[in-house]
Coordinates of C-alpha atoms in Angstrom, one line a residue:
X1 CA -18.2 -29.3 15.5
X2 CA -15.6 -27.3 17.1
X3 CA -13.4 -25.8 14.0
X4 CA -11.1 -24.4 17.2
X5 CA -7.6 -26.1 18.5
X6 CA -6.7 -24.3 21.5
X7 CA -3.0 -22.9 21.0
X8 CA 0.0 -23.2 23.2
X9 CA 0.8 -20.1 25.3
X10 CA 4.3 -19.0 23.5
X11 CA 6.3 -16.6 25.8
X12 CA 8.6 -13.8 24.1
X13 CA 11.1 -11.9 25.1
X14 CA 11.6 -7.9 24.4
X15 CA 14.6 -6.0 25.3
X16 CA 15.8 -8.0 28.5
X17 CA 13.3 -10.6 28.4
X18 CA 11.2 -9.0 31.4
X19 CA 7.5 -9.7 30.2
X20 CA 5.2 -11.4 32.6
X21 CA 3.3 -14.1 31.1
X22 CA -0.6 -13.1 32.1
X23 CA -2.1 -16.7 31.2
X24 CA -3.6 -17.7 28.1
X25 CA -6.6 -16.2 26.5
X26 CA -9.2 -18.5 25.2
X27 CA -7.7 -19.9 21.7
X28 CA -5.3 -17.3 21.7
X29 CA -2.3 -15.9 23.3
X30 CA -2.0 -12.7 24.9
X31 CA 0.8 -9.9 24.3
X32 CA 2.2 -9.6 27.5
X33 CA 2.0 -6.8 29.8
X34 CA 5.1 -5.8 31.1
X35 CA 8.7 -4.5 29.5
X36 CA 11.3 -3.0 30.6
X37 CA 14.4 -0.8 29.3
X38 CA 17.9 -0.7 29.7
X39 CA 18.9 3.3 31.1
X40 CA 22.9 2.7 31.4
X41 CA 23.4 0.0 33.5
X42 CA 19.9 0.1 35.5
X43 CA 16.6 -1.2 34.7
X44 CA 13.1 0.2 35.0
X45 CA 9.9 -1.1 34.5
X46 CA 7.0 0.6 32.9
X47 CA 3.2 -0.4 31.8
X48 CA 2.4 -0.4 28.5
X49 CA -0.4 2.0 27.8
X50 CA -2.4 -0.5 25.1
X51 CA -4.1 1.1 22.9
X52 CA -6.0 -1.3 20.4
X53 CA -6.5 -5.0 20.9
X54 CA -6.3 -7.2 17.6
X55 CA -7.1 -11.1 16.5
X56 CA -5.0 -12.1 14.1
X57 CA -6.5 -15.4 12.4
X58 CA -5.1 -18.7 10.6
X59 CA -7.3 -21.4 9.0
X60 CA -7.3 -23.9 6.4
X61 CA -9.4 -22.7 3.1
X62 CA -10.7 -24.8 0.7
X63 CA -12.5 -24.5 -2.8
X64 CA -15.6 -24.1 -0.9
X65 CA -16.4 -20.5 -0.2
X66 CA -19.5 -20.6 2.4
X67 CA -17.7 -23.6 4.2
X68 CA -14.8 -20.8 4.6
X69 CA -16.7 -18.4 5.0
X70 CA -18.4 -19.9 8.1
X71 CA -15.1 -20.6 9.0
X72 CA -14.1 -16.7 9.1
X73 CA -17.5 -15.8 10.8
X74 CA -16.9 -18.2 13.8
X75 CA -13.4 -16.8 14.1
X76 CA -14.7 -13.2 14.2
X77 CA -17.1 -13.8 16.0
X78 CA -15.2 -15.2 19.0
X79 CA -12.5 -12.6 18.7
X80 CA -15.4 -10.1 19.2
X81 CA -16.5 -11.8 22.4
X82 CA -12.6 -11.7 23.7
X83 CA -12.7 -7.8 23.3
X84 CA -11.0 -7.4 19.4
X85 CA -11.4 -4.2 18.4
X86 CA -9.9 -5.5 14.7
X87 CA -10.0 -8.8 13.2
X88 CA -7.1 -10.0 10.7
X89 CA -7.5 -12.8 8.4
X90 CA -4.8 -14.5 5.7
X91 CA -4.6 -14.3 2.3
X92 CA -7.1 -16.1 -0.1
X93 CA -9.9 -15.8 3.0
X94 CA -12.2 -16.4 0.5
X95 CA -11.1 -19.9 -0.9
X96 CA -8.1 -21.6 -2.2
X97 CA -8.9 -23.3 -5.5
X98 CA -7.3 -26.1 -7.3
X99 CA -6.9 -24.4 -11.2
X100 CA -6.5 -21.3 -12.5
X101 CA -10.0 -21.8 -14.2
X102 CA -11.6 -22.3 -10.6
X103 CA -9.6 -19.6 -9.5
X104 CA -11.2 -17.3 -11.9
X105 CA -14.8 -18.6 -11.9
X106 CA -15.2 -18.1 -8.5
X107 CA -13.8 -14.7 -8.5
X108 CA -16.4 -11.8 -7.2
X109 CA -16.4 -8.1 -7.6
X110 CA -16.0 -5.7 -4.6
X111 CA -19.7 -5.1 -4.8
X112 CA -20.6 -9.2 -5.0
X113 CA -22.4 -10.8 -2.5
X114 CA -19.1 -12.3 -0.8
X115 CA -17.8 -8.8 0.5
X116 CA -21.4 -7.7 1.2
X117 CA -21.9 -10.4 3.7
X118 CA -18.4 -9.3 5.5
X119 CA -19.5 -5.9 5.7
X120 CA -23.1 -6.6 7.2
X121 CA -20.6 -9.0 10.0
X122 CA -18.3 -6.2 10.7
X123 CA -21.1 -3.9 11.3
X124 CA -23.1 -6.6 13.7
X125 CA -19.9 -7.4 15.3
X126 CA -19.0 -3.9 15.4
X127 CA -15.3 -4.8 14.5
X128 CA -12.8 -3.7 12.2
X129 CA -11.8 -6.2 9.4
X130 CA -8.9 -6.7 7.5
X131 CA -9.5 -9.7 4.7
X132 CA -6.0 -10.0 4.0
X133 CA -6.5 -11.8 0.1
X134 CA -9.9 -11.3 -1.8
X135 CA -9.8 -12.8 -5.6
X136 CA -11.5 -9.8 -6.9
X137 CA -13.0 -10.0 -10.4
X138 CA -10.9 -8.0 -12.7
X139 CA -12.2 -6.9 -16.4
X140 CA -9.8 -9.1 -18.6
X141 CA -10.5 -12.7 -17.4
X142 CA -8.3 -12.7 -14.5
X143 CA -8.3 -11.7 -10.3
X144 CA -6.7 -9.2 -8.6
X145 CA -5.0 -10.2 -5.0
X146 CA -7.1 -7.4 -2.8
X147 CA -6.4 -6.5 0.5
X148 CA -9.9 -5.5 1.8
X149 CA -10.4 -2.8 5.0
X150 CA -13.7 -2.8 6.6
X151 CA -14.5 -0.5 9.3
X152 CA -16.7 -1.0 12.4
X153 CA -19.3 0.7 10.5
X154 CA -19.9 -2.1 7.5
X155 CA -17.9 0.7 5.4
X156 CA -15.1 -0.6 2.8
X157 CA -12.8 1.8 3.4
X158 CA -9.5 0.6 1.4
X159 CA -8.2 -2.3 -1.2
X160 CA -4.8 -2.8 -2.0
X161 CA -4.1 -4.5 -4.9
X162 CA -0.9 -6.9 -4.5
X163 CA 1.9 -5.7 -6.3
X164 CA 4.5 -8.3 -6.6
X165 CA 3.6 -11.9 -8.7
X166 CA 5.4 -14.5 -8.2
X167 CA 6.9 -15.8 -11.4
X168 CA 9.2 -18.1 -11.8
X169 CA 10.8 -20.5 -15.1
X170 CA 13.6 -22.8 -14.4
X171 CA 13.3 -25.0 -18.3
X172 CA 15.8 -27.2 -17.0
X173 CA 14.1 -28.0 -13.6
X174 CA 10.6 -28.0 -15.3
X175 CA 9.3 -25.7 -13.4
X176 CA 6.9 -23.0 -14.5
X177 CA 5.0 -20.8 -11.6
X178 CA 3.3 -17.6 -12.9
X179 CA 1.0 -15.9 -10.9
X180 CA 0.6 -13.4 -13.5
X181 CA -1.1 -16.1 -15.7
X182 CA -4.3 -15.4 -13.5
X183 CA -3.8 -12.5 -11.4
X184 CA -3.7 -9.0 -12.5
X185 CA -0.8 -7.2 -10.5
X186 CA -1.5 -3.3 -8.5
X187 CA -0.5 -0.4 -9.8
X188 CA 0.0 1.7 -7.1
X189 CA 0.9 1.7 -2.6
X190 CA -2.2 2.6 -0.9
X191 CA -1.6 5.1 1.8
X192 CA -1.9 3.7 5.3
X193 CA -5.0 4.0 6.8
X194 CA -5.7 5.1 9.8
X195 CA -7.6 2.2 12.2
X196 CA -7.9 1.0 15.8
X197 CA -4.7 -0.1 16.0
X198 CA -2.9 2.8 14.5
X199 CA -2.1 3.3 10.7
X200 CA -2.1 0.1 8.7
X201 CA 0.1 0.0 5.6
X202 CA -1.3 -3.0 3.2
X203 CA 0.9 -5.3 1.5
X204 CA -0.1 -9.3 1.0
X205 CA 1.9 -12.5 1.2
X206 CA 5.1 -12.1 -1.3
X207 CA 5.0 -8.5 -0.9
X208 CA 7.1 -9.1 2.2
X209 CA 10.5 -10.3 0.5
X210 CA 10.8 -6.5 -1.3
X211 CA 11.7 -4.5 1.5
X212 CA 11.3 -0.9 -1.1
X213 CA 7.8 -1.3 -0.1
X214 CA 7.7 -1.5 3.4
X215 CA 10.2 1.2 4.0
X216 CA 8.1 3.4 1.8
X217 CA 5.1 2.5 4.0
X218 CA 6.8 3.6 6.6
X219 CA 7.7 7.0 5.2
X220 CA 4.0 7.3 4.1
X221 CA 3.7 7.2 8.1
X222 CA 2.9 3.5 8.6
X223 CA 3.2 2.1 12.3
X224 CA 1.6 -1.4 11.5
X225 CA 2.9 -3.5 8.4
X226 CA 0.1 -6.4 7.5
X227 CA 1.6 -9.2 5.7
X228 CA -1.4 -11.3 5.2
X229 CA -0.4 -14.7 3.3
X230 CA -0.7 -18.3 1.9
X231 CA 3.2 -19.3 2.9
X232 CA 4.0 -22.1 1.1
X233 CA 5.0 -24.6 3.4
X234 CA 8.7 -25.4 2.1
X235 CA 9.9 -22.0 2.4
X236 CA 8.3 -21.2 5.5
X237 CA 10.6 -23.1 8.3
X238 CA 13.3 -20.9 7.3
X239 CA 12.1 -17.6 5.7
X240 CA 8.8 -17.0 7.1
X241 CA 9.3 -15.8 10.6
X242 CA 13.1 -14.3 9.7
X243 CA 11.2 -11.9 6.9
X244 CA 8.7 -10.9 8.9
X245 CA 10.7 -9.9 12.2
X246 CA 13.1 -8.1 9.5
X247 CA 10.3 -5.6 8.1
X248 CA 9.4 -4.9 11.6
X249 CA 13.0 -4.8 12.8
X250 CA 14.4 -2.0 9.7
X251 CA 11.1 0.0 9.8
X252 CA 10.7 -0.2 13.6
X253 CA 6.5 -0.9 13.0
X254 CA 4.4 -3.5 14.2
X255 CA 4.4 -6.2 11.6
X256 CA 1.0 -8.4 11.8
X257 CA 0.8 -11.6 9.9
X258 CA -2.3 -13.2 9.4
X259 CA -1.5 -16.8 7.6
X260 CA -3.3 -20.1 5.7
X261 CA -2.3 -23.4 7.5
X262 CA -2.3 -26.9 6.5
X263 CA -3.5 -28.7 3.3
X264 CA -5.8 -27.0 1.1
X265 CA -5.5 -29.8 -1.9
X266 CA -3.5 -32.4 -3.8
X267 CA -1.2 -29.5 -4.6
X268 CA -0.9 -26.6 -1.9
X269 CA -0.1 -26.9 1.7
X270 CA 0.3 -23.5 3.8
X271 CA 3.0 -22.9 6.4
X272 CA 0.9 -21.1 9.4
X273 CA 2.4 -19.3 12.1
X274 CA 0.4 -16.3 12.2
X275 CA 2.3 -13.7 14.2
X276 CA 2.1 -10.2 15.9
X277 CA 5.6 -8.8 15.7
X278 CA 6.5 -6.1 17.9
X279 CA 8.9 -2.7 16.5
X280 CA 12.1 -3.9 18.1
X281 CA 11.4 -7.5 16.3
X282 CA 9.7 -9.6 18.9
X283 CA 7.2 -12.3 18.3
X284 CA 4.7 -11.0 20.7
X285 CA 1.7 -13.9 20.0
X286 CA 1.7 -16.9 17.3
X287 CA -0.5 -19.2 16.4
X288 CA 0.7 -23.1 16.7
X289 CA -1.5 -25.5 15.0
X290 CA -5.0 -25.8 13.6
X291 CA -7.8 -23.1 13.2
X292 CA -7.8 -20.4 15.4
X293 CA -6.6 -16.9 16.2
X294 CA -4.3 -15.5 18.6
X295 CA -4.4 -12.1 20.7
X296 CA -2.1 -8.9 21.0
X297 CA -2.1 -5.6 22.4
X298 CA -1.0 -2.8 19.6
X299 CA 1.4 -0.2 21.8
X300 CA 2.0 2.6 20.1
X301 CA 3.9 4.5 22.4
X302 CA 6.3 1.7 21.9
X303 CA 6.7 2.9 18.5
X304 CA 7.6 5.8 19.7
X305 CA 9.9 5.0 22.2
X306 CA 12.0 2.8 19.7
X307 CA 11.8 5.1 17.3
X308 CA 13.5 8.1 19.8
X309 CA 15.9 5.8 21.2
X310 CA 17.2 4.7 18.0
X311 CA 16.3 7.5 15.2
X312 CA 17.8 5.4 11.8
X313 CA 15.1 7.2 9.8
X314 CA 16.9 10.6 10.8
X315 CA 20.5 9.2 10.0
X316 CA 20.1 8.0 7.0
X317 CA 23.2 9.3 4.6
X318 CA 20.9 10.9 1.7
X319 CA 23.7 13.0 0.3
X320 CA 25.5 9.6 -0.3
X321 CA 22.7 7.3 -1.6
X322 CA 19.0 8.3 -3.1
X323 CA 16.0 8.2 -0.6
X324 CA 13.8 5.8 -1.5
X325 CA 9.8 7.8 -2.9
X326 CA 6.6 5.9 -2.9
X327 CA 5.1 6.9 -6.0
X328 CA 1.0 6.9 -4.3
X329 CA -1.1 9.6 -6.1
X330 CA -3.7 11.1 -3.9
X331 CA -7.1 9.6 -5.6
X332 CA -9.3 13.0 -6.9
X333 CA -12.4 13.8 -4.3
X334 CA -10.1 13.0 -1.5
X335 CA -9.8 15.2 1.8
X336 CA -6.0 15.9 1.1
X337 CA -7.0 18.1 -2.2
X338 CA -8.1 21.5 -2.2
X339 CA -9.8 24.0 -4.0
X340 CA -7.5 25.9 -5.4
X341 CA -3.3 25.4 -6.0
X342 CA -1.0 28.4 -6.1
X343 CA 1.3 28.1 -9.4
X344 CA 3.5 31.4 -9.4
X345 CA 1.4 34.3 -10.2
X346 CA -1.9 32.5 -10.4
X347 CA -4.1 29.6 -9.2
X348 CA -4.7 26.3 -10.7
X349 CA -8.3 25.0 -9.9
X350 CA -8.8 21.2 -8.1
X351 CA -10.6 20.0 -11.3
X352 CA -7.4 21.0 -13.9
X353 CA -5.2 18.8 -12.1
X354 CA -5.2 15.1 -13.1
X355 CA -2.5 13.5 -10.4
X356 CA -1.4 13.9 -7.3
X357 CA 1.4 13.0 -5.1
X358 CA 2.6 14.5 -1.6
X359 CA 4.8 16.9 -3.2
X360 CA 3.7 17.1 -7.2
X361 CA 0.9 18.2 -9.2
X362 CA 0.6 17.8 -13.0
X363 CA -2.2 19.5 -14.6
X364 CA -3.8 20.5 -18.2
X365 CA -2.4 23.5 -19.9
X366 CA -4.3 26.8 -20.7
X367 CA -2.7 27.3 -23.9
X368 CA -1.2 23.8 -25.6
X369 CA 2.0 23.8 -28.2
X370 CA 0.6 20.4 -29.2
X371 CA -1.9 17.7 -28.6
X372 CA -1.9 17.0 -25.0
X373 CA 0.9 19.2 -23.7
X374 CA 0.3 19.0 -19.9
X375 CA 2.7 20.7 -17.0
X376 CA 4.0 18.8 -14.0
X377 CA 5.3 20.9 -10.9
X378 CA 6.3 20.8 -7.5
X379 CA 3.3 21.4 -4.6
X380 CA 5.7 23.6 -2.8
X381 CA 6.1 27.0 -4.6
X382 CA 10.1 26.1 -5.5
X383 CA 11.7 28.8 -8.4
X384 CA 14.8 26.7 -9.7
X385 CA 15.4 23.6 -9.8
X386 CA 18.2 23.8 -7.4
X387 CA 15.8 24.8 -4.7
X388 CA 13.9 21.1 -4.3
X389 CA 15.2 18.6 -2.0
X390 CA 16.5 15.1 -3.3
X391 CA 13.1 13.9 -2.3
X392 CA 11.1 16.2 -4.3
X393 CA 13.0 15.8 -7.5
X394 CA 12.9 12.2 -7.5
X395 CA 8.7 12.4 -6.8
X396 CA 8.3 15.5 -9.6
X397 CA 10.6 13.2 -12.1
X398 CA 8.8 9.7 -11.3
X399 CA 5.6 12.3 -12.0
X400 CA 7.3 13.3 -15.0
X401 CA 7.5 9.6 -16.4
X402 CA 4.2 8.1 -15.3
X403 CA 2.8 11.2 -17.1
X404 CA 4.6 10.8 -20.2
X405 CA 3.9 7.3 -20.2
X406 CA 0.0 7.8 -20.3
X407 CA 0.1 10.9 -22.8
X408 CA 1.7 8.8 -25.2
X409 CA -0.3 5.8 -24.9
X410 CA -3.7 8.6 -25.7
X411 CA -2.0 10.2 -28.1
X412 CA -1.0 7.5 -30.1
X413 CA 3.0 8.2 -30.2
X414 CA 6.1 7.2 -29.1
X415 CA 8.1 10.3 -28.7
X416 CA 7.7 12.8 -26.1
X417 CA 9.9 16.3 -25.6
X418 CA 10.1 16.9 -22.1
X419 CA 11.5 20.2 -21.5
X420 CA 12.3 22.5 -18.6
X421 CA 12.2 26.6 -18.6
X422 CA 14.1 27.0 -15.5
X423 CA 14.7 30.7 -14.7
X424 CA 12.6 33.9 -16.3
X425 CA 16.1 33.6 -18.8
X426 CA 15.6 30.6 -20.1
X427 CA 11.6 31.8 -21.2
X428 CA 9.7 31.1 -18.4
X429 CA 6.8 33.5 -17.3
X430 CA 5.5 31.7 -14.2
X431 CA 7.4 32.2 -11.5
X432 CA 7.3 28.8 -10.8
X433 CA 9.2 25.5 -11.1
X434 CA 7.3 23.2 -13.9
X435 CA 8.1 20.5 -17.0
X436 CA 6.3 20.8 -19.8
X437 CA 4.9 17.6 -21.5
X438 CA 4.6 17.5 -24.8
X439 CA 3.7 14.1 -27.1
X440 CA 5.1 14.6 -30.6
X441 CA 4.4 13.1 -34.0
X442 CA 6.7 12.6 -37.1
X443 CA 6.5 16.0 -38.8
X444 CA 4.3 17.6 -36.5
X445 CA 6.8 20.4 -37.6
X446 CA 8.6 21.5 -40.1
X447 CA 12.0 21.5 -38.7
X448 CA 12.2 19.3 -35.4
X449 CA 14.0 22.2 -33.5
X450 CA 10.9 24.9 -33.9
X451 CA 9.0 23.4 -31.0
X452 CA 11.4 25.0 -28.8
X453 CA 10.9 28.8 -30.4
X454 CA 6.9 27.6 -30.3
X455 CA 7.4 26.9 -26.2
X456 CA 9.1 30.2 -25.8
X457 CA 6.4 32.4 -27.0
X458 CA 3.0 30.1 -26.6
X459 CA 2.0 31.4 -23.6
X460 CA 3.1 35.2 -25.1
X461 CA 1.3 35.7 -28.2
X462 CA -2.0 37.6 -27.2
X463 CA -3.8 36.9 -30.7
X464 CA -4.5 33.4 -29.8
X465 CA -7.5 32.5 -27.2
X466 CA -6.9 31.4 -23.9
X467 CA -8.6 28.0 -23.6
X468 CA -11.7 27.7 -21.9
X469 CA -12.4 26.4 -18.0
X470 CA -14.7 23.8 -19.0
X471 CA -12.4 22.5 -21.7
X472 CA -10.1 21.9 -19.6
X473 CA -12.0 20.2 -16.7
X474 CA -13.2 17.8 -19.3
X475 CA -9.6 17.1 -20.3
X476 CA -8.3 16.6 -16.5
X477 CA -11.4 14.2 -16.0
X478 CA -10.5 11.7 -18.8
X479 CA -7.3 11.7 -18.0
X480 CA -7.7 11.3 -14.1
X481 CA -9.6 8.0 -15.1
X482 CA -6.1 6.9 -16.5
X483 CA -4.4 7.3 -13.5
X484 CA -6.9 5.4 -11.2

């Protein structure tokens, strides 16, 4: 049986609505291959130099994961054949189910059989996958929402973890919806990775109505926002399509939208639509009804283009309100660390420091005032305080929480001093910017105040011993596995 409705061939317009419909592709529509720009008051045509060719997907999924499953393996399949280099499919690819008990028992790790099977496709198919919605086992009886990436190669090369869950009580209404009750939320935004059709930032379903994320995928250098989903079907006539087109429209990215369709039980019907959404906000190619997938052409020279001829990102007023920071650590082992990391007058090694941002470092301490006093400081090589951007404060004071938040939690306390040496005049000895960490326990001394006249000399007093290399990469190990 054919699971395939052909879809209707849906014509949008971009700039001055001067695309050329090309036909339809089989069960899909194509991005069309002309636009043109307005240049005063005359018009030019160009070509669009394609660069990737992507199938973005919509089914039906049930309780029953090799029916789906078979499902999604049709659909790639045929994408494949029509020249995909990357295949998108919706949230919960793997199956819908009807409790929050069956939600959990049929939950797999990353490593189960489920993902293994998607791999060994990708790799026959020799296509890129994005399963936009995996219910991944999590270690506390619940699932997390994961974004899988699997490249040509059958390699898993990135999950994102959904971060927003929706929760909702209204007593009076009787309604109670929380997603938390079963699904374990992120912790962190994964840095877009870079694919066939340029650099994907991950996000899933609900992640779509907090626009904080997608901007700050975009300043992680995003070009393509994925917004696979399950859209519930009441909200979706009027929020869906205006939500998606936004993201694209404020971050001037590609938005693609993978989606669940139809009736999946008693309880849950899906919206549909799946979309490609071009920089500049059009809907390039949508799916109507029924199983399927549609086509589109990823541009990105159109990114560019909109991104020159109207440079928001460069206009923005930060003296007047805060830039918004992602807060994504590079993960240890990765290519963006290094051996060794300048810190004034001497060198910190890779395997002392225990997180990692694009501008921050935090790191063990040679010689410690207490239990678990760590540093946290700028990447750059900054003196004062004065001389870091707005940008780089926020990131080394976001550092400076998250870090105080987990030295507490091993250290068993609820009190941190957080203090900062800024100048040789105020008793620093490194020429360079840093915060010291320290966790602190009821009368760890005498009189509160002395930690201070302990901080100003620690690092002074020659009679005590330097602590030892290996010490210290044991400490930065444990507490890197906090941070994962």
């Amino acid at each position: 049986m054919n699971v395939f409705k052909t879809f209707k061939f849906i014509i949008c317009t971009r700039h001055l609505n001067a695309y050329k419909p090309t036909g339809a592709v089989r069960y899909c529509t194509r991005a069309l291959l002309n636009s043109c720009e307005a240049t005063s008051n005359n018009l030019h045509f160009r070509n669009m130099d394609y660069n990737a060719r992507v199938a973005v997907c919509q089914f039906t999924a049930k309780n029953d994961k090799e029916q789906n499953f078979m499902v999604c393996k049709h659909l790639i399949e045929r994408a494949s054949e029509d020249g995909a280099k990357m295949v998108f499919l919706p949230e919960a690819c793997d199956y819908i189910g009807e409790s929050k008990e069956e939600i959990v028992n049929l939950s797999e790790p990353l490593d189960g059989p489920l993902i293994c099977r998607y791999r060994e496709l990708a790799k026959a198919q020799k296509v890129w996958l994005s399963l936009g919605g995996i219910h991944e086992k999590a270690n506390n009886g619940k699932v997390h929402n994961s974004h899988v990436l699997i490249n040509e190669m059958g390699e898993l090369v990135a999950v994102y973890r959904k971060l927003h869950l929706f929760d909702v009580e209204i007593p009076e209404k009787q309604v109670c919806i929380k997603e938390s009750d079963f699904v374990e939320k992120g912790r962190e935004i994964v840095r877009p990775v870079p694919t066939p059709a340029g650099k994907l930032g991950l996000a899933i379903c609900y992640d779509m109505r907090f626009a904080e994320l997608s901007v700050a995928l975009r300043r992680l250098g995003a070009e393509v926002l994925t917004y696979p989903s399950a859209f519930t079907f009441a909200t979706g006539a009027v929020h869906w399509e205006v939500l998606l087109r936004s993201r694209a429209i404020e971050n001037q990215c590609y938005v693609i939208a993978a989606a669940q369709y139809g009736s999946h039980n008693k309880k849950r019907t899906s919206w549909g639509h799946a979309m490609v959404i071009d920089p500049s906000g059009n809907v390039v190619a949508q799916c109507s009804e029924g199983t399927g997938f549609v086509m589109a052409n990823i541009d990105l020279s159109l990114i560019e283009d909109i991104r020159k001829s109207m440079p928001v990102d460069k206009q923005k007023r930060l003296d007047i309100y805060p830039e918004l920071l992602p807060l994504a650590p590079v993960a240890p082992g990765t290519g963006s660390y290094q051996e060794q990391y300048q810190f004034g007058q001497v060198s910190i090694p890779e395997t002392h420091i225990f997180y990692k941002t694009d501008s921050t470092m935090a790191f063990v301490n040679k010689r410690c005032v207490v239990p678990g006093h760590v540093l946290v400081a700028p990447l750059r090589p900054a003196l004062r305080l004065q001389d870091l951007t707005p940008s780089e404060v926020a990131d080394l004071f976001l550092v400076v929480q998250r870090v105080q938040q987990v030295m507490e939690q091993m250290h068993g306390c609820s009190s941190t001093t957080i203090a900062v040496q800024d100048g040789p005049d105020a008793g620093r000895t490194i020429n360079h910017l840093h915060v010291h960490i320290l966790p602190r326990k009821q009368k760890d001394f005498l009189n509160n105040d002395d930690i201070y006249h302990e901080l100003q000399k620690h690092d002074k007093d020659e009679t005590k011993p330097w602590r030892g290399l290996e010490e210290m990469g044991s400490e930065a190990s444990v507490l890197r596995e906090r941070f994962q």
